[in-house]
PDB file of C-alpha atoms in Angstrom:
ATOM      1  CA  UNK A   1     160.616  80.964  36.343  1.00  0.00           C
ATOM      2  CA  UNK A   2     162.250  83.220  38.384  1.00  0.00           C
ATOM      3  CA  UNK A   3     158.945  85.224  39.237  1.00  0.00           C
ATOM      4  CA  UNK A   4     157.618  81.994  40.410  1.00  0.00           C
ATOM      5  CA  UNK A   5     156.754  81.225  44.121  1.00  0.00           C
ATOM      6  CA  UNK A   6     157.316  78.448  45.858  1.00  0.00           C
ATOM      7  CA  UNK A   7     154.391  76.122  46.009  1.00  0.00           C
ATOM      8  CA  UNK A   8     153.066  75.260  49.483  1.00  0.00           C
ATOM      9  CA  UNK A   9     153.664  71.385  49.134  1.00  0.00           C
ATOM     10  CA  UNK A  10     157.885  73.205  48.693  1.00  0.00           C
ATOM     11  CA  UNK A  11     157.457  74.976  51.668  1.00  0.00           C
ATOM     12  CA  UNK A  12     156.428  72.553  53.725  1.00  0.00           C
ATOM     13  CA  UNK A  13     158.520  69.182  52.629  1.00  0.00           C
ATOM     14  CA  UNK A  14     160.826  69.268  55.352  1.00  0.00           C
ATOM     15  CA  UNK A  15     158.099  69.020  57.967  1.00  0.00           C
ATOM     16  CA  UNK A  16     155.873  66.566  55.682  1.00  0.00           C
ATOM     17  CA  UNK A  17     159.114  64.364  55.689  1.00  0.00           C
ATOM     18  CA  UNK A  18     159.967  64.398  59.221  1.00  0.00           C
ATOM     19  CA  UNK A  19     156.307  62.944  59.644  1.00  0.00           C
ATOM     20  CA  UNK A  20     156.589  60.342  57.292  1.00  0.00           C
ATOM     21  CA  UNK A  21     159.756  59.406  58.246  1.00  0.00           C
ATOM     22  CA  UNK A  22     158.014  59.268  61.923  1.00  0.00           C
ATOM     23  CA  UNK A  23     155.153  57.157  60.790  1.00  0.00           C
ATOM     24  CA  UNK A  24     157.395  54.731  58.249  1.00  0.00           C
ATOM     25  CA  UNK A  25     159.055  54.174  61.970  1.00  0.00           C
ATOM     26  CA  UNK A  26     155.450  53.502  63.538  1.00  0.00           C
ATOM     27  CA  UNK A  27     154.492  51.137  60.612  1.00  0.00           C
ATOM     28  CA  UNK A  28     157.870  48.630  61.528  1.00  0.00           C
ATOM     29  CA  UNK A  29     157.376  48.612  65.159  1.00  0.00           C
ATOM     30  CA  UNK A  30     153.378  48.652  65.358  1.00  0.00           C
ATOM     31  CA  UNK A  31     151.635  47.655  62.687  1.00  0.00           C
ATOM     32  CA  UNK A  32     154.504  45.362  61.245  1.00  0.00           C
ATOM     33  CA  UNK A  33     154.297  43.363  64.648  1.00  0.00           C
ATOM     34  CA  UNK A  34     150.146  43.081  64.483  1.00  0.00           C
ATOM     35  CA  UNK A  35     150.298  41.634  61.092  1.00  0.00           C
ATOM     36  CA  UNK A  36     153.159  39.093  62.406  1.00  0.00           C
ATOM     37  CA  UNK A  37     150.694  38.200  65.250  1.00  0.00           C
ATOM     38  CA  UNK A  38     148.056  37.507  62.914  1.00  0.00           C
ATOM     39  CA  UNK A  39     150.077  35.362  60.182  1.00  0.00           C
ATOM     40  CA  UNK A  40     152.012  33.388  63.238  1.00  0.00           C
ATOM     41  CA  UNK A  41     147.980  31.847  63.998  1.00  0.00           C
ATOM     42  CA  UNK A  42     148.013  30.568  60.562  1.00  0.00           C
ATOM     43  CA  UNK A  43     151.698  30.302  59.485  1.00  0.00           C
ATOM     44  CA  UNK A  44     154.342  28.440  61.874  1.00  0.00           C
ATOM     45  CA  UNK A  45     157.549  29.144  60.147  1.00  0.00           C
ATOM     46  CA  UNK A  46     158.554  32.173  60.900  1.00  0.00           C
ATOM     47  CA  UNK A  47     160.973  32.804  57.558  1.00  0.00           C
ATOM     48  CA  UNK A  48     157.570  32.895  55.836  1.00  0.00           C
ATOM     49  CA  UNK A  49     155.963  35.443  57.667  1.00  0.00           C
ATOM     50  CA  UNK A  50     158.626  37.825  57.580  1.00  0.00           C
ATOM     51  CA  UNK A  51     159.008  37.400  53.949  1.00  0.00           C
ATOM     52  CA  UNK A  52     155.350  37.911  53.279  1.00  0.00           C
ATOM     53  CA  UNK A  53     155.439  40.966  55.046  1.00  0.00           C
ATOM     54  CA  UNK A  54     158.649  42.174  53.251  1.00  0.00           C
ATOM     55  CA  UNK A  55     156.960  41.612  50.005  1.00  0.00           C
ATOM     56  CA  UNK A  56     154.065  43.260  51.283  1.00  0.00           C
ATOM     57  CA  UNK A  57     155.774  46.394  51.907  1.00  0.00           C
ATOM     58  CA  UNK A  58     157.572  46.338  48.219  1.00  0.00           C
ATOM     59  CA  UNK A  59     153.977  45.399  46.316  1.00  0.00           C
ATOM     60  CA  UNK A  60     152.836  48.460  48.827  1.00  0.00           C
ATOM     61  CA  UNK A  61     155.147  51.229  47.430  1.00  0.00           C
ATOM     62  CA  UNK A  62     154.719  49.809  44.238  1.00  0.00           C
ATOM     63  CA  UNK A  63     151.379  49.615  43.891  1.00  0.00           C
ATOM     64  CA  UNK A  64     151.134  53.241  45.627  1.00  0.00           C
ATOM     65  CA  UNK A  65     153.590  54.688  43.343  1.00  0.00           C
ATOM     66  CA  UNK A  66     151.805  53.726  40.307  1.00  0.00           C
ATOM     67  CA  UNK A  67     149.040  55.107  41.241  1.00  0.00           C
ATOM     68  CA  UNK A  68     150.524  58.194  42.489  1.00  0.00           C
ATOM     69  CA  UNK A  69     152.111  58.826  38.992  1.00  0.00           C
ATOM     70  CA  UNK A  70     148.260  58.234  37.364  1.00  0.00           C
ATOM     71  CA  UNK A  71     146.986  60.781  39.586  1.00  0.00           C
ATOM     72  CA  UNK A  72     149.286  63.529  38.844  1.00  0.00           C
ATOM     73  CA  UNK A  73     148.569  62.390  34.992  1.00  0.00           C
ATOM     74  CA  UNK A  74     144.506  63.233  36.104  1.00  0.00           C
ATOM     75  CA  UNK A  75     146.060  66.748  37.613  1.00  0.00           C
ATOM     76  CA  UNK A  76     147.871  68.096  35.463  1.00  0.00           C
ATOM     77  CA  UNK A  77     145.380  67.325  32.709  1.00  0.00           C
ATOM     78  CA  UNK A  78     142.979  69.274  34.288  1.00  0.00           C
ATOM     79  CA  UNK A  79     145.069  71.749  36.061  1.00  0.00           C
ATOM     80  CA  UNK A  80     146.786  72.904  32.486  1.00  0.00           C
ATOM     81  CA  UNK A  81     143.767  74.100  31.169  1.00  0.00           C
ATOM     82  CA  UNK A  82     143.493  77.223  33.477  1.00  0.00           C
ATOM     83  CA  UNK A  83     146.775  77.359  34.615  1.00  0.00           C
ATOM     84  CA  UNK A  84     148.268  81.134  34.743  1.00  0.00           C
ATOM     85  CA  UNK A  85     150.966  81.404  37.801  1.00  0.00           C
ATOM     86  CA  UNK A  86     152.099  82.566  39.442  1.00  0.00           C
ATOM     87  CA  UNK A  87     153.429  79.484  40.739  1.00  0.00           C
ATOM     88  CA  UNK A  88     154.742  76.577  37.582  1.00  0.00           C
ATOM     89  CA  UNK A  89     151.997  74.344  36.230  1.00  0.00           C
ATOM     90  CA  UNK A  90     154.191  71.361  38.298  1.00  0.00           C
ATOM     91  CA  UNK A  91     153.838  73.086  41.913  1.00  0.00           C
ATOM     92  CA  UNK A  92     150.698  73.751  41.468  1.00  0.00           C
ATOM     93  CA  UNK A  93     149.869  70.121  40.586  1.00  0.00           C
ATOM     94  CA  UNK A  94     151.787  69.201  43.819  1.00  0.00           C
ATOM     95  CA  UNK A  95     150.353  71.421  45.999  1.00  0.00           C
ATOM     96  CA  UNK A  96     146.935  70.370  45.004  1.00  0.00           C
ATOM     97  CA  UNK A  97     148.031  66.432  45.460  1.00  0.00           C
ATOM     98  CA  UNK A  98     148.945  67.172  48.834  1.00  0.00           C
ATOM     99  CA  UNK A  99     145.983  69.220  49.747  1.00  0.00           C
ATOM    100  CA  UNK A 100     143.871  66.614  48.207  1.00  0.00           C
ATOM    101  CA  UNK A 101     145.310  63.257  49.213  1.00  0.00           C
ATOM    102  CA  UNK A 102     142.184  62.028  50.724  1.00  0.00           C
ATOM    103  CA  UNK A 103     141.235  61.666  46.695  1.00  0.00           C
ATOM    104  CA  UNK A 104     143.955  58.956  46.508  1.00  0.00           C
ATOM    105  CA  UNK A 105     141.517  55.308  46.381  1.00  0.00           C
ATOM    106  CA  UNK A 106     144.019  53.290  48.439  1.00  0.00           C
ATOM    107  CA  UNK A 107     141.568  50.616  48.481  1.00  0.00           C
ATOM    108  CA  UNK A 108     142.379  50.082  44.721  1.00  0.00           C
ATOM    109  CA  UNK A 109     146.128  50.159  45.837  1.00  0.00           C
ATOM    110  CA  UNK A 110     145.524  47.552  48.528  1.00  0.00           C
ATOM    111  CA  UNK A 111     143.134  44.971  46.311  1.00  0.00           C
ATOM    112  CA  UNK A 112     146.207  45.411  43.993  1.00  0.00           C
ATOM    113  CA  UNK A 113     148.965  44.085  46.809  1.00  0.00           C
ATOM    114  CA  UNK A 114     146.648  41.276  47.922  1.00  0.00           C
ATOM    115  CA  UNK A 115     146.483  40.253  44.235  1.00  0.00           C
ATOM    116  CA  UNK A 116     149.606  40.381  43.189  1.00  0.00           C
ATOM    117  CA  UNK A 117     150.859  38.670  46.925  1.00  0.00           C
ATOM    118  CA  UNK A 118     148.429  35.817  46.052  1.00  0.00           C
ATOM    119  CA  UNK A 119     149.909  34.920  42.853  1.00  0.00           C
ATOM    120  CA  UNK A 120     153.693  35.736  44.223  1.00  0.00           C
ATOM    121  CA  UNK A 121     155.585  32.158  43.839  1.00  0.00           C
ATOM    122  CA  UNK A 122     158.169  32.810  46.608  1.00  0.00           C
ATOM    123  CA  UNK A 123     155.156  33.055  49.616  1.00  0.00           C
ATOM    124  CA  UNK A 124     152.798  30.398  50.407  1.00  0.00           C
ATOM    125  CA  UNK A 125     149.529  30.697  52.310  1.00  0.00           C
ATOM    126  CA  UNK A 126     147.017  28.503  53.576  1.00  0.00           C
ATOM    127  CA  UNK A 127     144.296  28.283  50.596  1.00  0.00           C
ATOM    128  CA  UNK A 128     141.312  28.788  52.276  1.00  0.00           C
ATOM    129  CA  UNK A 129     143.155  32.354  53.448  1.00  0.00           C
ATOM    130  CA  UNK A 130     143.771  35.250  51.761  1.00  0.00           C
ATOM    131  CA  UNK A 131     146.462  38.394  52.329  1.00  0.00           C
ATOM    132  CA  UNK A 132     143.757  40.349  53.067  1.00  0.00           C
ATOM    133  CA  UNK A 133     143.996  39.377  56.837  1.00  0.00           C
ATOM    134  CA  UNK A 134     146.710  42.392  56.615  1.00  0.00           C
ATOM    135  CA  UNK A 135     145.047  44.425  54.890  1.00  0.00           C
ATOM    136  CA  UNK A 136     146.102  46.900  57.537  1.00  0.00           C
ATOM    137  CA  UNK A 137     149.471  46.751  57.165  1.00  0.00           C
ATOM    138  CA  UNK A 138     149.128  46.985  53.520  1.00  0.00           C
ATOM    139  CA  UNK A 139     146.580  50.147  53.313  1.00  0.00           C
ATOM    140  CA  UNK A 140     149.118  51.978  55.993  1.00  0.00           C
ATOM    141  CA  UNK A 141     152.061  51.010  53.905  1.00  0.00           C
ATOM    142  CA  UNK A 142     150.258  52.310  50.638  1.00  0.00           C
ATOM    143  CA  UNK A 143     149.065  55.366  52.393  1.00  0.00           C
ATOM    144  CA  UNK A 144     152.961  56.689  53.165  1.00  0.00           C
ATOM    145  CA  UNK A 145     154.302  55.698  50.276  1.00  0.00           C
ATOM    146  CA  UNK A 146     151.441  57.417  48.532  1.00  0.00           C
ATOM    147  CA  UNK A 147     152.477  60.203  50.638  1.00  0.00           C
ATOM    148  CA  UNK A 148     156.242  59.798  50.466  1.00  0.00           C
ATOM    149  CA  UNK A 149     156.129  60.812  46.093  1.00  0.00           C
ATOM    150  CA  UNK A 150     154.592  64.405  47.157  1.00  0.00           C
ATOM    151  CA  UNK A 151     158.509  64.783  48.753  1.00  0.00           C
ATOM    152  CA  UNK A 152     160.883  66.436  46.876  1.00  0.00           C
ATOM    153  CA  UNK A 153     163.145  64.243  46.224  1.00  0.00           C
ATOM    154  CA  UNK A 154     160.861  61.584  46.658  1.00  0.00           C
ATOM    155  CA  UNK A 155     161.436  58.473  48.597  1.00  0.00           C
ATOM    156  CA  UNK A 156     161.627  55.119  47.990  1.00  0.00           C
ATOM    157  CA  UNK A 157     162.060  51.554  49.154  1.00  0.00           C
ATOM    158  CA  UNK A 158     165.469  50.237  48.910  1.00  0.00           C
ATOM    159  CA  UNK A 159     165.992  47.338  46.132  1.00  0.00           C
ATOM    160  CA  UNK A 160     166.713  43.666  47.421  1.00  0.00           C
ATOM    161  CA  UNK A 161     167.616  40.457  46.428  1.00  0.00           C
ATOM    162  CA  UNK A 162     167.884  36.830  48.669  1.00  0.00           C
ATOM    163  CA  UNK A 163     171.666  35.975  48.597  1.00  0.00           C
ATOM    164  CA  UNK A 164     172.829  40.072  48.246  1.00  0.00           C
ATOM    165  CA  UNK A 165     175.700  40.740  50.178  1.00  0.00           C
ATOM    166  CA  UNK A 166     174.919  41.994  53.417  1.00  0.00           C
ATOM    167  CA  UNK A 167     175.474  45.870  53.633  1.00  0.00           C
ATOM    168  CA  UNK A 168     175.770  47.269  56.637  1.00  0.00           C
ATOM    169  CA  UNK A 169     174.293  51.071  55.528  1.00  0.00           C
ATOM    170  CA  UNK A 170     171.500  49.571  53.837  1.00  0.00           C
ATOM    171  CA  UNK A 171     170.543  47.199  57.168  1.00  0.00           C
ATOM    172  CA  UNK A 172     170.198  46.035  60.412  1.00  0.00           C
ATOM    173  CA  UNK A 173     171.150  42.246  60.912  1.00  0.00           C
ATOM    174  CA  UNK A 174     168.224  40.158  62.517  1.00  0.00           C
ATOM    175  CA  UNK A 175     168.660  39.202  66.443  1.00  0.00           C
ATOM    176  CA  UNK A 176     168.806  35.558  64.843  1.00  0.00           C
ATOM    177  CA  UNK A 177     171.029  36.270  62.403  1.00  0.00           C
ATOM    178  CA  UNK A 178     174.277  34.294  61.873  1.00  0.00           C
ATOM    179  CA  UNK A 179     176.736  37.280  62.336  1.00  0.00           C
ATOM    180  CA  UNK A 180     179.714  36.235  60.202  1.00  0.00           C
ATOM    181  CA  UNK A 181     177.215  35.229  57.104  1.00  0.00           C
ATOM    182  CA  UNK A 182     178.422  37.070  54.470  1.00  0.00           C
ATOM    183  CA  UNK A 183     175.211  37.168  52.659  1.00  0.00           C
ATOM    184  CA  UNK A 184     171.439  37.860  52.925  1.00  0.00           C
ATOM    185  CA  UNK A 185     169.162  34.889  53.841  1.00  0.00           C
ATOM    186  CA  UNK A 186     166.139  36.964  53.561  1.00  0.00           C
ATOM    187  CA  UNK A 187     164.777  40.321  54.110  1.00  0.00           C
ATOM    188  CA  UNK A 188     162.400  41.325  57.495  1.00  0.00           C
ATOM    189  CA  UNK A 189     161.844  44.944  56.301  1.00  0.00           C
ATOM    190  CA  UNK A 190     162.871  47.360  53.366  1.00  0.00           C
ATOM    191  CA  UNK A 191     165.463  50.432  54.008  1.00  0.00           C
ATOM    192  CA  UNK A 192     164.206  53.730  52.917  1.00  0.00           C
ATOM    193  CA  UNK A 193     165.905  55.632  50.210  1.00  0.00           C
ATOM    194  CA  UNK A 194     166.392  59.271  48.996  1.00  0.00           C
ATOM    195  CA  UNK A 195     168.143  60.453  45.939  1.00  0.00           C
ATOM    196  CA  UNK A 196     170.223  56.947  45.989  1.00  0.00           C
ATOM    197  CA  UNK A 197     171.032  57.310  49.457  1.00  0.00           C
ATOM    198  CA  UNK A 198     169.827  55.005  52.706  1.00  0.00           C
ATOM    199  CA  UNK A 199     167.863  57.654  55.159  1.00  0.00           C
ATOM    200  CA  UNK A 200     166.008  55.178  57.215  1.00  0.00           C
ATOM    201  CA  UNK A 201     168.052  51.065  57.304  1.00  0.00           C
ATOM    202  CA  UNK A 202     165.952  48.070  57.291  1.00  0.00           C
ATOM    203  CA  UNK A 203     165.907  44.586  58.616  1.00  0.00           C
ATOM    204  CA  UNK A 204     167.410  41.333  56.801  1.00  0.00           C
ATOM    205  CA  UNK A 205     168.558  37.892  58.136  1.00  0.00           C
ATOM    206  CA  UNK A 206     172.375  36.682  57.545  1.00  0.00           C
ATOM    207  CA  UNK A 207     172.632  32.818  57.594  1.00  0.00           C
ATOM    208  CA  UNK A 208     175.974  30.547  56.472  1.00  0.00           C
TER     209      UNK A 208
END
């Protein structure tokens, strides 16, 4: 409605997405290189370990996102039954996600990724280990994307397949990548997305 006012969580996306943007950044350089430390002392191919930590940055924002979308459900349920203005019943559902993000049980989110990582057929693990040696990774990862659906637009990971062709707006090509491959060996970190369009490239590995 025209009367409406902005909601806070409006007014302040743009500096709520320069901060996420900032920490997606910290995640690949810091805590993207701990959990490689900690794989490499039980993993010796490296392929694998990048590829377990590329699907554990998809299960992440998945798992995150769903349960994003199940808390807003929980909102505006309870929100809609005294909700007069002046801002619409959908800001003020945001606004109260973003005040209130410390609600969001990213615990759940993380038991989720370490269950669904165990049972993924394309990573293999020592059995008597489990993903939840980074755990750390994951719970950071959930905890942005978590963060990342408050935007508006929202942002997302980037879809990818082994054997895509290798775009360069979507990535970066690995320092041991084969630089006339054509296609995508594997993928070392997801590109960020907003509305469709690569904000933030990620990492994959070309090989002939």
């Amino acid at each position: 409605c025209l009367s409406c006012s902005p909601g806070r969580a409006r007014r302040t996306n743009a500096s709520r997405r320069a901060l996420l943007l900032a920490r997606f950044s910290d995640i690949y350089t810091r805590e993207r290189l701990d959990a490689e430390t900690i794989l490499r002392t039980y993993i010796s191919d490296m392929e694998m370990v990048q590829r377990i930590i590329y699907i554990a940055a998809v299960e992440s924002f998945r798992a995150a996102k769903m349960a994003y979308m199940q808390f807003k459900v929980r909102v505006r349920e309870t929100l809609s039954l005294g909700h007069s203005g002046p801002e619409s019943l959908e800001d003020t559902v945001l606004d109260y996600i973003v005040r209130h993000e410390d609600l969001y049980d990213v615990q759940a989110s993380v038991n989720e990724v370490i269950h669904s990582m165990n049972v993924n057929p394309k990573i293999s693990f020592p059995p008597e280990i489990d993903f939840i040696v980074i755990s750390t990774l994951i719970r950071e990862l959930c905890r942005v994307a978590f963060s990342m659906q408050t935007l508006i637009p929202p942002l997302d990971l980037a879809f990818g397949t082994d054997g895509e062709l290798f775009c360069e707006t979507k990535y970066h090509r690995s320092f041991d990548s084969d630089f006339t491959a054509a296609l995508v060996s594997y993928h070392v970190w997801p590109a960020l997305m907003e509305d469709d369009v690569v904000i933030v490239k990620g990492e994959a590995v070309t090989k002939i």
